[in-house]
Amino acid sequence: MHTQTRLDRIDIAILAHLQQDSSLTNAALADKVNLSPSPCYIRVKRLEKNGYILRYSATLNIAKIAGSLTIYSEVELDEHRKESFQRFESTVRTYQDLQECHMVTGKIDYVLKFVCKSVVEYQAIMDELLQKNVGVARFYTFFVTRTVFQREGVDLQALLTPGNA
């Protein structure tokens, strides 16, 4: 069975529209990308199957639902072996307050993004991580005081246009 590896302009348009509004019906999406519903549906299913679409979700206004803090932590590990990274990563996955974990280059090893109810809750997580002895040498904490803006999607055309810097 042949799977398409290259995206054409219609695929990009489908992805861009779904990125902005994943609740679009197939008929509405097909209309936006100038296709009939059946070929649009087939393309969406192919994009899902080939891993271009990972999931569909809704963006919630957490501040309106419940009080919370957004906290970023930079983490340095004490050892830089494959097992050390695996142990740390498998442990932090278990914390539901941890929204993102990124391995990065430079002096630090990871950047973590937490959304917690309080500073006390965050500190309890970090204390537990230190007690579990998962290789944390140091961590640095940054509390978000105000979100200036947050983009919900990526400009696919800009990313895919050669020579864009």
Coordinates of N, CA and C in Angstrom, one line a residue, residues 3-159:
T3 N 1.7 5.1 0.7 CA 1.3 6.2 1.5 C 2.0 7.5 1.1
Q4 N 1.3 8.6 1.0 CA 1.9 9.8 0.6 C 2.8 10.4 1.6
T5 N 4.0 10.7 1.2 CA 4.9 11.3 2.2 C 5.0 12.8 2.0
R6 N 4.7 13.3 0.9 CA 4.8 14.8 0.6 C 3.4 15.4 0.7
L7 N 3.3 16.5 1.3 CA 2.1 17.3 1.4 C 1.9 18.2 0.3
D8 N 0.7 18.2 -0.3 CA 0.4 19.2 -1.3 C -0.3 20.4 -0.7
R9 N -0.6 21.4 -1.5 CA -1.2 22.7 -1.0 C -2.6 22.4 -0.3
I10 N -3.3 21.4 -0.8 CA -4.6 21.1 -0.2 C -4.4 20.5 1.2
D11 N -3.5 19.6 1.3 CA -3.1 19.0 2.6 C -2.8 20.1 3.6
I12 N -1.9 21.0 3.2 CA -1.5 22.1 4.0 C -2.7 22.9 4.4
A13 N -3.6 23.2 3.5 CA -4.8 24.0 3.8 C -5.7 23.2 4.8
I14 N -5.8 21.9 4.6 CA -6.6 21.1 5.6 C -6.0 21.2 7.0
L15 N -4.7 21.0 7.1 CA -4.0 21.1 8.4 C -4.1 22.4 9.0
A16 N -4.0 23.5 8.2 CA -4.1 24.9 8.7 C -5.5 25.1 9.3
H17 N -6.5 24.7 8.6 CA -7.9 25.0 9.0 C -8.2 24.1 10.3
L18 N -7.7 22.9 10.3 CA -8.0 22.0 11.5 C -7.2 22.5 12.7
Q19 N -6.0 23.1 12.5 CA -5.2 23.6 13.6 C -6.0 24.8 14.2
Q20 N -6.6 25.6 13.4 CA -7.3 26.8 13.9 C -8.7 26.4 14.6
D21 N -9.3 25.3 14.0 CA -10.6 24.9 14.5 C -10.8 23.5 14.3
S22 N -10.5 22.6 15.3 CA -10.6 21.2 15.1 C -12.0 20.7 15.1
S23 N -13.0 21.6 15.4 CA -14.4 21.2 15.5 C -15.1 21.3 14.2
L24 N -14.4 21.7 13.2 CA -15.0 21.9 11.8 C -15.6 20.5 11.4
T25 N -16.8 20.6 10.9 CA -17.4 19.4 10.3 C -16.6 19.1 9.0
N26 N -16.7 17.9 8.5 CA -16.1 17.5 7.2 C -16.6 18.4 6.1
A27 N -17.9 18.7 6.1 CA -18.5 19.5 5.0 C -18.0 20.9 5.1
A28 N -17.9 21.5 6.2 CA -17.3 22.8 6.4 C -15.9 22.9 6.0
L29 N -15.1 21.9 6.4 CA -13.7 21.8 6.0 C -13.5 21.7 4.5
A30 N -14.3 20.8 3.9 CA -14.3 20.6 2.5 C -14.6 21.9 1.7
D31 N -15.5 22.6 2.2 CA -15.9 23.9 1.6 C -14.7 24.9 1.7
K32 N -14.0 24.9 2.8 CA -12.9 25.9 3.0 C -11.7 25.6 2.1
V33 N -11.5 24.3 1.8 CA -10.4 23.9 1.0 C -10.8 23.6 -0.5
N34 N -12.0 23.9 -0.8 CA -12.5 23.7 -2.2 C -12.5 22.3 -2.7
L35 N -12.9 21.4 -1.9 CA -13.1 20.0 -2.2 C -14.5 19.6 -1.9
S36 N -14.9 18.4 -2.5 CA -16.2 17.9 -2.1 C -15.9 17.1 -0.8
P37 N -16.9 16.8 0.0 CA -16.7 16.1 1.3 C -16.0 14.8 1.2
S38 N -16.3 13.9 0.3 CA -15.7 12.6 0.2 C -14.2 12.7 0.1
P39 N -13.6 13.4 -0.9 CA -12.2 13.4 -1.0 C -11.5 14.1 0.2
C40 N -12.2 15.1 0.7 CA -11.7 15.8 1.9 C -11.6 14.8 3.1
Y41 N -12.6 14.0 3.3 CA -12.6 13.0 4.3 C -11.5 12.0 4.2
I42 N -11.3 11.6 2.9 CA -10.2 10.6 2.6 C -8.8 11.2 3.0
R43 N -8.7 12.5 2.6 CA -7.4 13.2 2.9 C -7.2 13.3 4.4
V44 N -8.2 13.7 5.1 CA -8.1 13.9 6.6 C -7.7 12.5 7.2
K45 N -8.4 11.4 6.8 CA -8.1 10.1 7.4 C -6.6 9.7 7.0
R46 N -6.2 10.0 5.8 CA -4.8 9.7 5.4 C -3.8 10.5 6.3
L47 N -4.1 11.8 6.5 CA -3.2 12.7 7.3 C -3.2 12.2 8.8
E48 N -4.3 11.7 9.3 CA -4.3 11.1 10.6 C -3.5 9.8 10.6
K49 N -3.7 8.9 9.7 CA -3.0 7.6 9.6 C -1.5 7.8 9.5
N50 N -1.1 8.8 8.7 CA 0.4 9.1 8.5 C 1.0 9.9 9.6
G51 N 0.3 10.3 10.6 CA 0.8 10.9 11.8 C 0.9 12.4 11.7
Y52 N 0.3 13.1 10.7 CA 0.4 14.5 10.6 C -0.6 15.2 11.6
I53 N -1.7 14.5 11.8 CA -2.7 14.9 12.8 C -2.5 14.0 14.0
L54 N -2.1 14.5 15.1 CA -1.9 13.6 16.3 C -3.2 13.5 17.1
R55 N -4.0 14.5 17.3 CA -5.2 14.5 18.1 C -6.0 15.7 17.8
Y56 N -7.2 15.7 18.3 CA -8.1 16.9 18.2 C -8.3 17.3 19.6
S57 N -8.4 18.6 19.9 CA -8.6 19.1 21.2 C -9.3 20.5 21.3
A58 N -9.7 20.8 22.4 CA -10.3 22.2 22.7 C -9.3 22.9 23.6
T59 N -9.2 24.2 23.3 CA -8.4 25.1 24.2 C -9.3 25.7 25.3
L60 N -9.0 25.4 26.5 CA -9.8 25.8 27.6 C -9.3 27.1 28.3
N61 N -10.1 27.9 28.8 CA -9.7 29.1 29.6 C -9.6 28.6 31.0
I62 N -8.4 28.1 31.4 CA -8.2 27.5 32.7 C -8.4 28.6 33.8
A63 N -8.0 29.8 33.6 CA -8.2 30.9 34.6 C -9.7 31.1 34.9
K64 N -10.5 30.9 33.9 CA -12.0 31.1 34.2 C -12.6 29.9 34.9
I65 N -12.0 28.7 34.7 CA -12.5 27.5 35.4 C -12.0 27.4 36.8
A66 N -10.7 27.6 37.0 CA -10.1 27.5 38.4 C -8.9 28.3 38.5
G67 N -8.6 28.8 39.7 CA -7.3 29.5 39.9 C -6.1 28.6 39.7
S68 N -5.1 29.1 39.0 CA -3.9 28.2 38.8 C -2.7 29.1 38.6
L69 N -1.6 28.5 38.7 CA -0.3 29.1 38.4 C 0.4 28.4 37.3
T70 N 1.0 29.1 36.3 CA 1.8 28.5 35.3 C 3.3 28.7 35.8
I71 N 4.0 27.6 35.8 CA 5.4 27.6 36.3 C 6.3 26.9 35.4
Y72 N 7.4 27.5 35.0 CA 8.4 26.9 34.2 C 9.6 26.5 35.1
S73 N 10.2 25.4 34.9 CA 11.4 24.9 35.7 C 12.4 24.5 34.7
E74 N 13.6 24.9 34.9 CA 14.8 24.4 34.2 C 15.5 23.4 35.1
V75 N 15.8 22.3 34.5 CA 16.3 21.2 35.3 C 17.7 20.7 34.8
E76 N 18.6 20.6 35.7 CA 19.9 20.0 35.3 C 20.0 18.7 36.0
L77 N 20.5 17.7 35.3 CA 20.7 16.4 35.9 C 22.1 16.2 36.3
D78 N 22.3 15.3 37.3 CA 23.7 15.2 37.8 C 24.5 14.2 37.0
E79 N 23.9 13.4 36.2 CA 24.6 12.5 35.3 C 24.0 12.6 33.9
H80 N 24.8 12.4 32.9 CA 24.4 12.5 31.5 C 24.6 11.2 30.8
R81 N 23.9 10.2 31.3 CA 23.9 8.9 30.6 C 22.5 8.6 30.2
K82 N 22.4 7.7 29.2 CA 21.1 7.4 28.7 C 20.1 6.9 29.8
E83 N 20.6 6.1 30.7 CA 19.7 5.6 31.8 C 19.2 6.8 32.7
S84 N 20.1 7.8 32.9 CA 19.7 8.9 33.7 C 18.6 9.7 33.1
F85 N 18.7 9.9 31.8 CA 17.6 10.6 31.1 C 16.3 9.8 31.1
Q86 N 16.4 8.5 30.8 CA 15.2 7.7 30.8 C 14.5 7.6 32.2
R87 N 15.3 7.5 33.3 CA 14.8 7.5 34.6 C 14.0 8.8 34.9
F88 N 14.7 9.9 34.6 CA 14.0 11.2 34.9 C 12.7 11.3 34.1
E89 N 12.8 11.0 32.8 CA 11.6 11.2 31.9 C 10.5 10.3 32.3
S90 N 10.8 9.0 32.7 CA 9.7 8.1 33.1 C 9.1 8.6 34.4
T91 N 9.8 9.2 35.3 CA 9.3 9.7 36.5 C 8.4 10.9 36.4
V92 N 8.9 11.9 35.6 CA 8.1 13.1 35.5 C 6.8 12.9 34.7
R93 N 6.8 11.9 33.9 CA 5.5 11.6 33.1 C 4.4 11.3 34.1
T94 N 4.6 10.9 35.3 CA 3.6 10.5 36.2 C 2.9 11.7 36.9
Y95 N 3.4 12.9 36.7 CA 2.9 14.1 37.4 C 1.9 14.8 36.5
Q96 N 0.6 14.8 36.9 CA -0.5 15.4 36.0 C -0.4 16.9 35.9
D97 N 0.2 17.5 36.9 CA 0.4 19.0 36.8 C 1.5 19.4 35.8
L98 N 2.3 18.5 35.4 CA 3.3 18.8 34.4 C 2.7 18.7 33.0
Q99 N 2.6 19.8 32.3 CA 2.0 19.9 31.0 C 2.9 19.6 29.9
E100 N 4.2 20.1 30.0 CA 5.2 19.9 29.0 C 6.5 19.6 29.6
C101 N 7.3 18.8 28.9 CA 8.7 18.5 29.2 C 9.5 18.4 28.0
H102 N 10.5 19.3 27.9 CA 11.3 19.4 26.7 C 12.8 19.2 27.1
M103 N 13.5 18.3 26.4 CA 14.9 18.2 26.5 C 15.5 19.2 25.7
V104 N 16.5 20.0 26.2 CA 17.0 21.1 25.5 C 18.6 21.1 25.5
T105 N 19.2 21.9 24.7 CA 20.6 22.0 24.6 C 21.1 23.1 25.5
G106 N 22.3 23.1 25.8 CA 22.9 24.2 26.7 C 23.2 23.7 28.1
K107 N 23.3 24.6 29.0 CA 23.7 24.3 30.4 C 22.6 23.5 31.1
I108 N 21.3 23.7 30.8 CA 20.3 22.9 31.4 C 19.9 21.7 30.5
D109 N 19.2 20.7 31.1 CA 18.9 19.5 30.4 C 17.4 19.5 30.0
Y110 N 16.5 20.1 30.8 CA 15.1 20.0 30.5 C 14.4 21.4 30.9
V111 N 13.4 21.7 30.2 CA 12.5 22.8 30.5 C 11.1 22.1 30.8
L112 N 10.5 22.4 31.9 CA 9.3 21.8 32.3 C 8.2 22.9 32.4
K113 N 7.0 22.6 32.0 CA 5.9 23.6 32.2 C 4.9 22.9 33.1
F114 N 4.6 23.5 34.3 CA 3.6 23.1 35.2 C 2.4 24.0 35.2
V115 N 1.2 23.5 35.4 CA 0.1 24.3 35.8 C -0.4 23.7 37.1
C116 N -0.3 24.4 38.2 CA -0.6 24.0 39.5 C -1.6 24.9 40.2
K117 N -2.2 24.4 41.3 CA -3.2 25.1 42.0 C -2.5 26.2 42.9
S118 N -1.2 25.9 43.3 CA -0.5 26.8 44.2 C 1.0 26.5 44.2
V119 N 1.7 27.5 44.8 CA 3.1 27.3 44.9 C 3.4 26.1 45.8
V120 N 2.6 25.9 46.8 CA 2.8 24.8 47.7 C 2.7 23.5 47.0
E121 N 1.7 23.3 46.1 CA 1.6 22.1 45.3 C 2.8 21.9 44.4
Y122 N 3.3 23.0 43.8 CA 4.5 22.9 42.9 C 5.7 22.4 43.7
Q123 N 5.9 23.1 44.9 CA 7.0 22.8 45.7 C 7.0 21.3 46.2
A124 N 5.8 20.8 46.5 CA 5.6 19.4 46.9 C 6.1 18.5 45.8
I125 N 5.8 18.8 44.6 CA 6.2 18.0 43.4 C 7.7 18.0 43.3
M126 N 8.3 19.2 43.4 CA 9.8 19.3 43.3 C 10.5 18.6 44.4
D127 N 9.9 18.7 45.6 CA 10.5 18.0 46.8 C 10.4 16.5 46.6
E128 N 9.3 16.0 46.1 CA 9.2 14.6 45.8 C 10.2 14.1 44.8
L129 N 10.3 14.9 43.7 CA 11.3 14.6 42.7 C 12.7 14.4 43.3
L130 N 13.1 15.4 44.2 CA 14.4 15.3 44.8 C 14.5 14.1 45.7
Q131 N 13.5 13.8 46.4 CA 13.5 12.6 47.3 C 13.5 11.3 46.6
K132 N 12.9 11.3 45.4 CA 12.9 10.0 44.6 C 14.3 9.7 44.0
N133 N 15.2 10.7 44.1 CA 16.5 10.5 43.6 C 16.6 10.1 42.1
V134 N 15.9 10.9 41.3 CA 15.9 10.7 39.9 C 17.0 11.4 39.1
G135 N 18.0 11.9 39.8 CA 19.1 12.5 39.1 C 19.0 14.0 39.0
V136 N 18.1 14.7 39.7 CA 18.1 16.2 39.6 C 19.2 16.8 40.4
A137 N 20.1 17.5 39.7 CA 21.2 18.2 40.4 C 20.7 19.5 40.9
R138 N 20.1 20.3 40.0 CA 19.6 21.6 40.3 C 18.3 21.9 39.5
F139 N 17.5 22.8 40.0 CA 16.4 23.2 39.2 C 16.1 24.7 39.5
Y140 N 15.7 25.4 38.5 CA 15.4 26.8 38.6 C 14.0 27.1 38.3
T141 N 13.3 27.9 39.0 CA 11.8 28.1 38.9 C 11.5 29.5 38.4
F142 N 10.5 29.5 37.5 CA 10.1 30.8 37.0 C 8.5 30.8 37.0
F143 N 7.9 31.7 37.7 CA 6.5 31.8 37.8 C 6.0 32.8 36.7
V144 N 5.0 32.4 36.0 CA 4.4 33.3 35.0 C 3.5 34.3 35.8
T145 N 3.8 35.6 35.6 CA 3.0 36.6 36.2 C 1.9 37.1 35.3
R146 N 2.1 37.0 34.0 CA 1.1 37.5 33.0 C 1.5 36.9 31.6
T147 N 0.5 36.3 31.0 CA 0.8 35.8 29.6 C 0.4 36.9 28.7
V148 N 1.5 37.3 28.0 CA 1.3 38.4 27.0 C 0.5 38.0 25.8
F149 N 0.9 36.8 25.2 CA 0.1 36.2 24.2 C 0.5 34.7 24.1
Q150 N -0.3 33.9 23.5 CA -0.1 32.5 23.4 C -0.6 32.1 22.0
R151 N 0.2 31.7 21.1 CA -0.3 31.3 19.8 C -0.8 29.8 19.9
E152 N -1.9 29.6 19.2 CA -2.5 28.3 19.2 C -2.0 27.4 18.1
G153 N -1.4 28.0 17.1 CA -1.0 27.2 16.0 C 0.3 27.7 15.4
V154 N 0.8 27.0 14.4 CA 2.0 27.4 13.7 C 1.6 27.8 12.2
D155 N 2.3 28.8 11.7 CA 2.1 29.3 10.4 C 2.7 28.3 9.4
L156 N 1.9 27.3 8.9 CA 2.5 26.2 8.1 C 3.1 26.7 6.8
Q157 N 2.5 27.7 6.2 CA 3.0 28.3 4.9 C 4.4 28.8 5.1
A158 N 4.6 29.6 6.2 CA 5.9 30.1 6.5 C 7.0 29.0 6.8
L159 N 6.6 28.0 7.5 CA 7.5 26.9 7.8 C 7.9 26.1 6.5

